[in-house]
mmCIF file of C-alpha atoms in Angstrom:
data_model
loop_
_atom_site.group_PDB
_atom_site.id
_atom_site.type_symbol
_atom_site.label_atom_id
_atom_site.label_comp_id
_atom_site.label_asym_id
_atom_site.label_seq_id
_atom_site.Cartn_x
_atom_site.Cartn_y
_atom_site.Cartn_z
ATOM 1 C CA UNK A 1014 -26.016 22.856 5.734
ATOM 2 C CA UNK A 1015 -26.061 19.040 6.059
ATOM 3 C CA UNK A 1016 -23.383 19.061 2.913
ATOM 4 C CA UNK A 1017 -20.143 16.826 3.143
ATOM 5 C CA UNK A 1018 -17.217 18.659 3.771
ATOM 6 C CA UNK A 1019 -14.019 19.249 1.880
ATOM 7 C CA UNK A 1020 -11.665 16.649 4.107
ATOM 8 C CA UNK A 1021 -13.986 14.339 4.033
ATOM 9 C CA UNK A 1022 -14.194 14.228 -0.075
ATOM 10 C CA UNK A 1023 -10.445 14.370 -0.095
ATOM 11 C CA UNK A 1024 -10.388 11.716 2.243
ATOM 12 C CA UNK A 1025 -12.933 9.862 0.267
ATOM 13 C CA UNK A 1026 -10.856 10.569 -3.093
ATOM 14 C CA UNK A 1027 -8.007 8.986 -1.910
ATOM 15 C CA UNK A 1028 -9.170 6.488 -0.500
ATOM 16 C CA UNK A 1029 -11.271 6.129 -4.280
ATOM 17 C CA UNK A 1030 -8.013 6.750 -6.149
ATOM 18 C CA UNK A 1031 -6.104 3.990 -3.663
ATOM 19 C CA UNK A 1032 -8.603 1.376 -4.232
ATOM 20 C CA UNK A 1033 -8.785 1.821 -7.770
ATOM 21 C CA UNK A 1034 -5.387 1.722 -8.554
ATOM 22 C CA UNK A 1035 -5.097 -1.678 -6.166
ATOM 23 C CA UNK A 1036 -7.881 -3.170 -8.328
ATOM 24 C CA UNK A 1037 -5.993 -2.453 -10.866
ATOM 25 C CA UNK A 1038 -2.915 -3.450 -10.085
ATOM 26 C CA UNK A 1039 -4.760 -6.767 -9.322
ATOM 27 C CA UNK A 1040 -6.573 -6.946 -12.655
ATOM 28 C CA UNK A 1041 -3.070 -6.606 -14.279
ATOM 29 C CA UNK A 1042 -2.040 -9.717 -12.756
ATOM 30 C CA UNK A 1043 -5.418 -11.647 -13.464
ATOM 31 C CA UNK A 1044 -5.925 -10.745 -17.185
ATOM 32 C CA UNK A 1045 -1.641 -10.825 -17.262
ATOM 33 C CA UNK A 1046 -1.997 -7.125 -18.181
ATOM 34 C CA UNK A 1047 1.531 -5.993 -17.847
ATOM 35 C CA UNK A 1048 1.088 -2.135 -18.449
ATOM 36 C CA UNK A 1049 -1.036 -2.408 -15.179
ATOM 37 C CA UNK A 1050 1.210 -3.858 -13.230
ATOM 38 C CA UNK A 1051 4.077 -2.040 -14.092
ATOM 39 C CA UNK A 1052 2.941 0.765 -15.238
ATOM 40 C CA UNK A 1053 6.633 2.562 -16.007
ATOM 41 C CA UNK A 1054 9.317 0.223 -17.753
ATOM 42 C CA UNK A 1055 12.161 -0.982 -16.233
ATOM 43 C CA UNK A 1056 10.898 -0.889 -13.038
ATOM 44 C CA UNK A 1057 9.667 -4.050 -10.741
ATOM 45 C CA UNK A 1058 5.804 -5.024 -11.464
ATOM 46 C CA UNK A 1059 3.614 -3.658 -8.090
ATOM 47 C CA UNK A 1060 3.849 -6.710 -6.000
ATOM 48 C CA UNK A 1061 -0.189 -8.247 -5.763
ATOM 49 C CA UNK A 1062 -0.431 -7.979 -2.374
ATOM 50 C CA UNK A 1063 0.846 -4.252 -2.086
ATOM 51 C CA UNK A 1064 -2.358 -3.715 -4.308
ATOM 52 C CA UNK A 1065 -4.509 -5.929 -1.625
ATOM 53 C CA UNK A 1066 -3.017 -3.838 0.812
ATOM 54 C CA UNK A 1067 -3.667 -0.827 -0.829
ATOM 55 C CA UNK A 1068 -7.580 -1.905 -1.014
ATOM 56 C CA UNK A 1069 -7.780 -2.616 2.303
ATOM 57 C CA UNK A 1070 -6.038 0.454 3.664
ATOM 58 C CA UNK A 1071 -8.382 2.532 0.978
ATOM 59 C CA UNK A 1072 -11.689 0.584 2.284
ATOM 60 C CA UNK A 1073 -10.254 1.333 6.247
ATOM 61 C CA UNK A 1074 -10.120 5.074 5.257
ATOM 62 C CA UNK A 1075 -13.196 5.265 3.658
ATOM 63 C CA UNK A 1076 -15.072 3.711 6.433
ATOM 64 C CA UNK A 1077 -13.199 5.760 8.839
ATOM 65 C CA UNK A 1078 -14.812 8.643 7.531
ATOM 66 C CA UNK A 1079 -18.205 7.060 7.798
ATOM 67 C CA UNK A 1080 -17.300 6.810 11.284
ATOM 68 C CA UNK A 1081 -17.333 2.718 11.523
ATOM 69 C CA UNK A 1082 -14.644 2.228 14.117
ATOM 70 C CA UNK A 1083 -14.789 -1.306 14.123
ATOM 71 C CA UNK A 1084 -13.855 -2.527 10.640
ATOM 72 C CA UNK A 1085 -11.305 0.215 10.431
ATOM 73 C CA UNK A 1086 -9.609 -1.116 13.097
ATOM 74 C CA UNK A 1087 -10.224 -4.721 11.546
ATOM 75 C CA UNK A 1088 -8.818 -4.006 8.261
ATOM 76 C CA UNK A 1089 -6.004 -2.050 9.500
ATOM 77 C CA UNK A 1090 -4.845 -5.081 11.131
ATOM 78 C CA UNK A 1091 -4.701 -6.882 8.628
ATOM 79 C CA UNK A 1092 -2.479 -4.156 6.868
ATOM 80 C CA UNK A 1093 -0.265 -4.515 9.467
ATOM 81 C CA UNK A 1094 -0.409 -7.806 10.023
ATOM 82 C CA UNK A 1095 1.232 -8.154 6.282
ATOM 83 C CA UNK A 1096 3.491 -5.776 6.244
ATOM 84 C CA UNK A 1097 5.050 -6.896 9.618
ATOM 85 C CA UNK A 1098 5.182 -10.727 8.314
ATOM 86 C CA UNK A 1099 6.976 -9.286 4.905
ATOM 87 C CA UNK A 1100 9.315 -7.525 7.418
ATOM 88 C CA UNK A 1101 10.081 -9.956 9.306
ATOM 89 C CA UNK A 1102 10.652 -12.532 6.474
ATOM 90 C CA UNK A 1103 12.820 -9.482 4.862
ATOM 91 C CA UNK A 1104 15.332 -8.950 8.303
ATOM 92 C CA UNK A 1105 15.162 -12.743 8.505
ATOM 93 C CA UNK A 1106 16.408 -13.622 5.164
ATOM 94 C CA UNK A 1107 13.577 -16.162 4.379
ATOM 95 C CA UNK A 1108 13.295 -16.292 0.388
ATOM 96 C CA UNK A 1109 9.750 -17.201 1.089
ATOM 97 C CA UNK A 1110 7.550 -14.444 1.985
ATOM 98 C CA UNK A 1111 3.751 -13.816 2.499
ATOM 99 C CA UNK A 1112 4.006 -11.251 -0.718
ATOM 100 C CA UNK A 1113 4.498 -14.530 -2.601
ATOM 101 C CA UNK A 1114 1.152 -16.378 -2.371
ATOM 102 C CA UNK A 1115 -0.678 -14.764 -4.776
ATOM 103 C CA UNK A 1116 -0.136 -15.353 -8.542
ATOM 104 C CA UNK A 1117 2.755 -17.678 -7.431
ATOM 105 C CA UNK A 1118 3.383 -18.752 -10.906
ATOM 106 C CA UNK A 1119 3.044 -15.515 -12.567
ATOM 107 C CA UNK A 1120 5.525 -14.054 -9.820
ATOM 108 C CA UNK A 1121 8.127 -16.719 -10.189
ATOM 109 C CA UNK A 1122 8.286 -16.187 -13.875
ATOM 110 C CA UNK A 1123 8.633 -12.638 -14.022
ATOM 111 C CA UNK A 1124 11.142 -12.832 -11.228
ATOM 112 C CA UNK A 1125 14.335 -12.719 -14.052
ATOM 113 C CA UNK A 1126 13.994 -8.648 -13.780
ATOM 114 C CA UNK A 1127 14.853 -7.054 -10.671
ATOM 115 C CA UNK A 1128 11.884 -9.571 -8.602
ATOM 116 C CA UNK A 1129 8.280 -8.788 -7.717
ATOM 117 C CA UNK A 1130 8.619 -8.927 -3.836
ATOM 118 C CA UNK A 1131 6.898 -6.210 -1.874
ATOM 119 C CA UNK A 1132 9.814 -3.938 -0.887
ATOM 120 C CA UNK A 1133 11.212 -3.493 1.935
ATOM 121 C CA UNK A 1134 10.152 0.486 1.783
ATOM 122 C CA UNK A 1135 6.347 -0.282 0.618
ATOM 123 C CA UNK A 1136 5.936 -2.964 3.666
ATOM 124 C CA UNK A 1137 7.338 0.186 5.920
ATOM 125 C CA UNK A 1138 4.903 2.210 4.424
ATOM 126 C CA UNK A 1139 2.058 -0.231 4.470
ATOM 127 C CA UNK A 1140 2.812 -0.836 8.233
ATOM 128 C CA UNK A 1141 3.012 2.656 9.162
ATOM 129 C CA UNK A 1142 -0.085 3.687 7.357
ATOM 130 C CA UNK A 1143 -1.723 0.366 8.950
ATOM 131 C CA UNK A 1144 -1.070 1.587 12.590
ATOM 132 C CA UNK A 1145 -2.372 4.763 11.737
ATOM 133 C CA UNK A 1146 -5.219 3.685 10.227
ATOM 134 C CA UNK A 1147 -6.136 1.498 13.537
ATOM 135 C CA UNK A 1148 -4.846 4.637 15.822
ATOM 136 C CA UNK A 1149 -7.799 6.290 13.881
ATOM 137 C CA UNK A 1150 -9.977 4.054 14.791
ATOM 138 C CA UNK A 1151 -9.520 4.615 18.462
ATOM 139 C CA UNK A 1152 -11.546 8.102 18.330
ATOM 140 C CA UNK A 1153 -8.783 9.675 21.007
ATOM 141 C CA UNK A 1154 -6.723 13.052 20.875
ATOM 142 C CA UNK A 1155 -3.351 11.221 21.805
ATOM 143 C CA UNK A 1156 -4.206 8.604 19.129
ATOM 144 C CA UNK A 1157 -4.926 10.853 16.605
ATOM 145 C CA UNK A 1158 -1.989 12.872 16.898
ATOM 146 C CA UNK A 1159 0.343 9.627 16.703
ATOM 147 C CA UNK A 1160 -1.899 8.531 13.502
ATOM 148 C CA UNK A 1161 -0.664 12.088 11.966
ATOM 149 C CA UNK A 1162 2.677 11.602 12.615
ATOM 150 C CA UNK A 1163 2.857 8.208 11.120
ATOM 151 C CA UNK A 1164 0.834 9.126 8.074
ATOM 152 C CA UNK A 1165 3.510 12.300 7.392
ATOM 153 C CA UNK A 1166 6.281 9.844 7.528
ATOM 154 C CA UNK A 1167 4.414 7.155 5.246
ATOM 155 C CA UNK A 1168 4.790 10.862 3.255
ATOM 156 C CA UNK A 1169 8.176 11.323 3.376
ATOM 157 C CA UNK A 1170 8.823 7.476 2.575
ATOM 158 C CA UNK A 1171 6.600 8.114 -0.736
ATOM 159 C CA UNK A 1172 8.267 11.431 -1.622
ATOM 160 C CA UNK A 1173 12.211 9.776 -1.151
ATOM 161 C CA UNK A 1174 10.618 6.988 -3.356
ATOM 162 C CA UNK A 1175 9.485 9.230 -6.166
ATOM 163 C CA UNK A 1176 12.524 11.740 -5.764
ATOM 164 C CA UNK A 1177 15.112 8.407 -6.375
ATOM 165 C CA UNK A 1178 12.791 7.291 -9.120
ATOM 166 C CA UNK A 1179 13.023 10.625 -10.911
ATOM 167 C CA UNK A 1180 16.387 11.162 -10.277
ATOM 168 C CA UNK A 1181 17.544 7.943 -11.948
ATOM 169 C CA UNK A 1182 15.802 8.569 -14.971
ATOM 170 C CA UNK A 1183 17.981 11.703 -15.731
ATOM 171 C CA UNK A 1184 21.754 12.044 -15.789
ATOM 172 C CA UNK A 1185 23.529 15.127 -14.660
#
């Protein structure tokens, strides 16, 4: 019948799961909540703008499902607008970067451990996933295809992240 189907509520999920964990991650910082922003010790706290990345990428999604072109392609932009300033602060060598603007003092302080900046492999991400986003936005076969392709290696980027994080936990 007129039901929802099942991509859409995974889509929807994701995007619900994405979101919350952004707000989150942004909450953390707020209420200086340090479980929330780094959820596993001895790793770097979630950089705040990842997580306002993450919100806006989730909202994109979810809206892209609604079929609302218009703001997906607006708030995919601004994904990728980010990620390619971090980037290009990053190849630069600028210690200054966008990622740096929010909870400035916070950020500086907890900088003794191994530094809050977004990494170099999220802003990847976040600007791969941004362009596909926007790609499916466009409503076209060729786009689509292209917005697949980036979203499998935004994949592959998360699954070398979480492989390396698991495998320096354990010795062998």
């Amino acid at each position: 019948g007129g039901g929802i189907d099942k991509l859409t509520v995974a889509g929807l999920t994701a995007a619900g799961i994405a979101a919350a964990v952004g707000s989150m991650i942004l909450i953390g910082w707020g209420f200086d909540l340090i479980w929330l922003t780094r959820p596993v010790p001895h790793v770097s706290a979630t950089n705040p703008l990842t997580a306002i990345c993450f919100i806006l990428a989730a909202v994109a999604l979810a809206l892209g499902l609604r079929r609302r072109p218009a703001p997906v392609r607006l708030l995919a932009s601004l994904v990728v607008a980010i990620a390619t300033i971090r980037l290009a602060a990053t190849l630069a060598g600028l210690p200054f970067g966008i990622d740096r603007l929010l909870f400035a003092d916070q950020l500086a302080v907890s900088r003794g451990d191994a530094g809050n900046d977004m990494t170099l492999g999220s802003a990847v991400a976040l600007l791969l996933i941004g362009c596909a986003l926007f790609l499916s936005g466009l409503r076209s076969r060729r786009a689509a295809i292209v917005a697949q392709i980036l979203s499998g290696a935004v994949m592959a980027i998360a699954m070398f992240v979480i492989v390396g994080y698991v495998l320096s936990q354990f010795s062998f």
